[in-house]
Amino acid sequence: MAGIDQEPQANDLNPLHQHDVSSSSDDEDDDEDDDTLCVASDHDFRPGIDIGAIKSAKKVEHSVAHQVEAERSILALVVDDEYLFAGLEGGDIAVWSLDTFEKVFTVHAHAESVLALFLSEDKQLLFSSGVDSVVNVWSAHNLKRLFSIYSHHDIGDVFCVAYSTCLNTLFCGSQNQSLQWFDLGSKNLTPHSATFPANRKHRFFDSLGPGGTVTPLPAGSHVVPTTGGQLVTFPRSNYQAYAHSSYVYCMLLAQGLRHHHAEMEVLVTGGGDGTIKIWSLYELETVGLVAIYKFRNHCSSVLSLAHDGTFLYAGLASGLVQVYNLDSQQLVQKINIGSDDVTTIQVMNRTAFCGTSNGHLKQFNSQFSEVGDWTASTGKILSSTRTRLHDQDILVTGGNDCVATFWDVSRSSDSSDKQLPYGNDEMVNSLRDFVAFRTVPGIPKYAGQCNEAATFLRKLFDLFNAKTALLSSSKGVNPILIAKFEASDTSRARKTVLFYGHYDVVDAEYTVDGNEKPDTDPFSLRPLNGYLYGRGVTDNKGPILAALYAVADLTQNQALNCDVTFLIEGEEEAGSRGFTKIVQENRSLIGEVDWILLSNSYWLDDHIPCLTYGMRGVVHARIGISSGLPDRHSGMDGKSTLHEPLKDLTVLLSGLVGETGTKANIPGFYDHVARLDGAEKKRYDAITSSLMPGHPEIKDAIAFTDSLTQRWREPNLTIHRIMVPESKAAVTISSYAEADLSIRIVPNQDAETIAKALTEFTSNLFHDLGSTNKLQVHISSKADAWLGDPNNEIFQILDQAITAVWNPGSSTKSMPSTNASPSRTFRRPSTTTTSSSSSSSSPIKPTIPQSTTQTMHRPTSRRTSSLASTGLTYTPENMPKRPLYIREGGSIPVISFLEKEFNAPAAMFPCGQASDNAHLENERMRVQNLYNGREVFRRVFEGLPRD
């Protein structure tokens, strides 16, 4: 360490000035004011720990808890218990919910970029500073501006800001090397706006150029971005000129130093001159800031500061992190990060996380050994913050890639806290592991992963004390998981709920862009902007885990009011092969069932929860006609009396759908279709009236209602494709032709009867042709329609649970982890749009945001929408308070089978939004839907009556 002559002031009570230290020639070039400071140079380094003696530390891995996208570069970050605040290039402050990771508010806070944010210790005040030379003080409650403070001096950019709660005073460091402070309790008069920095004469732009010309800034380029609050100035006396010999880049407040008043804070600042100064605030009102100590880092700007107890971490532009002991005034460690600027430092549980200008994060343990190094940004890391969220340590980083990333660092810190597996974060971690299995049925190379996924799921159920079994009927068929939970009180009679789900998925391809680089792996969970992206996340792995963790909550708290049996198969996307046989063979193992519950569909749009009480059935068929002869040549062999297979097939298909193609001609096809009664008509009208306020693209209410009834409750015959042998030329007469078709049937129509009628009618049509060809009708699969009773007990309990969880105005308490405190009044940003794509049941098709859109290589496997929608015209007044009761045009064959097999009614609670993209690229599920879905299940399993 270097010492210099010290001249204590008469009123100086700081014992640090009594401390005698040795001198060094390295300090000869120090500033003139250094004769009043204690100075330490980096050449005086005394290692407190021998790095060479430390064994190589084990590298740790980190997972992305979530990512959110901003419109511009993220220059500053702070976080409170509920929200993340980001200061952006361009002057905005954006706010995201920590529960749902959705953007909830944006305010244009500064005329130019926001460079710094600071949150008061009690989290009531938010401070921001920027390029516009202004410091704003906001209510962190609702982002209303309280003060806008500027300087009498031309200070340039305000790089850093800090606030002392005990002194009720804010501090800021600026481009002109100065420090300023302002007592928020002062009675300073509001100045005239003419002295506002934006209204001053600019030294460069407003000066005379060659020929005496002036080139001023464009009008409007420096406007006061927000209104409200008190416009005040820093007192002229609260100004420390030349606090550093360059820009003041960073600052923090610390207290409890051994050589300083134990309860009094000190201000620590770092500058572009390579120095770190410690300033006493002991006599701030009378004397001002008093520099009591200085650390010098030669020729390397100090860009970031952090402290942990008495240790001070300084990130330098030279790629070093210097660690100082503020008590002993020693440089105890140099950490070589690399050649890039160390732009941010956060210390959590004795572990330091250092962000660099090349986008890397490096982690060092309490012995200063590197234990982690990973790419955290595709650009530069410019900001970071830390928090404790749901009992997990979370590090948040932001940069010029316009992304804020939440890193779960709980498992890698020195903290020994063991996390319970019941929280939402653990549920998402389980979903991450679950999605990683490529559970595609019917493809041998994925059979191993399907079985591994079933085993993974079984172990997860075992963790929550379920009784489990894996069942399989034959080779090549994925196993079915049975998991049973008993009610918390088994001494009384209780109901049993059977929850059905499936862990298999439709395959997803790895897309390739123009550079032939793979895009995001669909089997790697990607959290982004309040959504979880990954194959199977909404169909059906996410809802399965939501139901499982709901039961886990109740069993842990001894509040499970019913028995719950999970029946999870792995062949649903392949037609539920072997499912019927396995269930029937293990009927006694499953036991008696009172209610059947599913979550395997989606809302009509992205805003209003739904309950599904009906689905159409389906008959899949292939009609084939063959000549039994080789392909022939139309010129050599073609004649009008020749029955060609493709012409015969065309005549048959025409006979099935009639001249207009809008009606099935199968005899008796419409005989048992039920009429639309008054109660159901009211439900359809309620759907239309609920959707229209949020979807102005619905122009005709009657036409929209008719469209729903036609898709949901009327039968239909669809011809999907016609197939012939590969044509070698346009003169070939194919030896055979085939057509695939499906018939969607409705309640009161029997799938077996319709299949027989189709076969018989097609045979009669073919017989009438007098053709020499051969006909084959193959029924590949069939399933009856399902129609539940929306007035029964389980639907009513689901209705109550959904209303309580999703309706902020409900008298029933909503889920605390997914609803902001009622006292917070952030408004939804008006520029936010709902991102979406085609959905399975939805007649609404919201727009996909450009940031998450990829080329669609797979045809839509789910029901598509015909209308575009943003939902921005919904208001708290016109948003429905209860779920919509809907039917769907698609089919889930197992529902009607389970109802008949167990003689129990079924109900469907869709967790997903219309934009979830099930079966498509960018399949996703909103975080809030997953969390709220879990809470709805919890309320249902707790609220079902025993009798």
CSV table of C-alpha atoms in Angstrom, one decimal, residues 434-443 446 449-450 453 478 501-509 522-523 534-542 569-576 918-920:
chain,number,residue,atom,x,y,z
A,434,PHE,CA,-39.8,-33.6,-19.6
A,435,VAL,CA,-39.8,-31.7,-22.9
A,436,ALA,CA,-36.2,-32.9,-23.6
A,437,PHE,CA,-37.5,-36.4,-24.3
A,438,ARG,CA,-38.3,-36.8,-28.0
A,439,THR,CA,-41.4,-38.8,-27.3
A,440,VAL,CA,-42.6,-39.4,-30.9
A,441,PRO,CA,-44.8,-42.6,-31.1
A,442,GLY,CA,-44.5,-45.1,-33.9
A,443,ILE,CA,-40.9,-44.4,-34.9
A,446,TYR,CA,-37.5,-42.8,-30.6
A,449,GLN,CA,-36.8,-41.9,-25.4
A,450,CYS,CA,-40.5,-42.7,-25.0
A,453,ALA,CA,-39.9,-40.3,-20.5
A,478,ASN,CA,-45.3,-47.1,-25.4
A,501,GLY,CA,-53.1,-37.1,-20.4
A,502,HIS,CA,-50.5,-38.2,-22.9
A,503,TYR,CA,-46.7,-37.7,-22.9
A,504,ASP,CA,-46.2,-38.4,-26.6
A,505,VAL,CA,-45.9,-35.6,-29.1
A,506,VAL,CA,-46.0,-34.9,-32.8
A,507,ASP,CA,-42.5,-34.8,-34.2
A,508,ALA,CA,-40.8,-31.5,-34.8
A,509,GLU,CA,-38.1,-30.9,-37.4
A,522,PRO,CA,-37.8,-27.8,-30.3
A,523,PHE,CA,-36.9,-30.4,-27.6
A,534,GLY,CA,-40.9,-26.4,-26.8
A,535,ARG,CA,-42.5,-29.4,-28.4
A,536,GLY,CA,-45.2,-30.9,-26.1
A,537,VAL,CA,-45.2,-27.9,-23.7
A,538,THR,CA,-48.9,-27.3,-24.2
A,539,ASP,CA,-49.9,-30.7,-25.8
A,540,ASN,CA,-49.8,-32.3,-23.3
A,541,LYS,CA,-46.8,-32.3,-21.0
A,542,GLY,CA,-47.4,-28.9,-19.4
A,569,GLU,CA,-50.5,-42.8,-22.2
A,570,GLY,CA,-47.8,-42.5,-24.9
A,571,GLU,CA,-49.7,-43.2,-28.1
A,572,GLU,CA,-52.4,-40.5,-28.3
A,573,GLU,CA,-50.8,-38.9,-31.4
A,574,ALA,CA,-50.8,-42.3,-33.0
A,575,GLY,CA,-54.4,-43.1,-32.4
A,576,SER,CA,-54.0,-44.4,-28.8
A,918,ALA,CA,-49.8,-27.2,-30.9
A,919,HIS,CA,-48.3,-29.6,-33.5
A,920,LEU,CA,-46.5,-26.6,-35.1
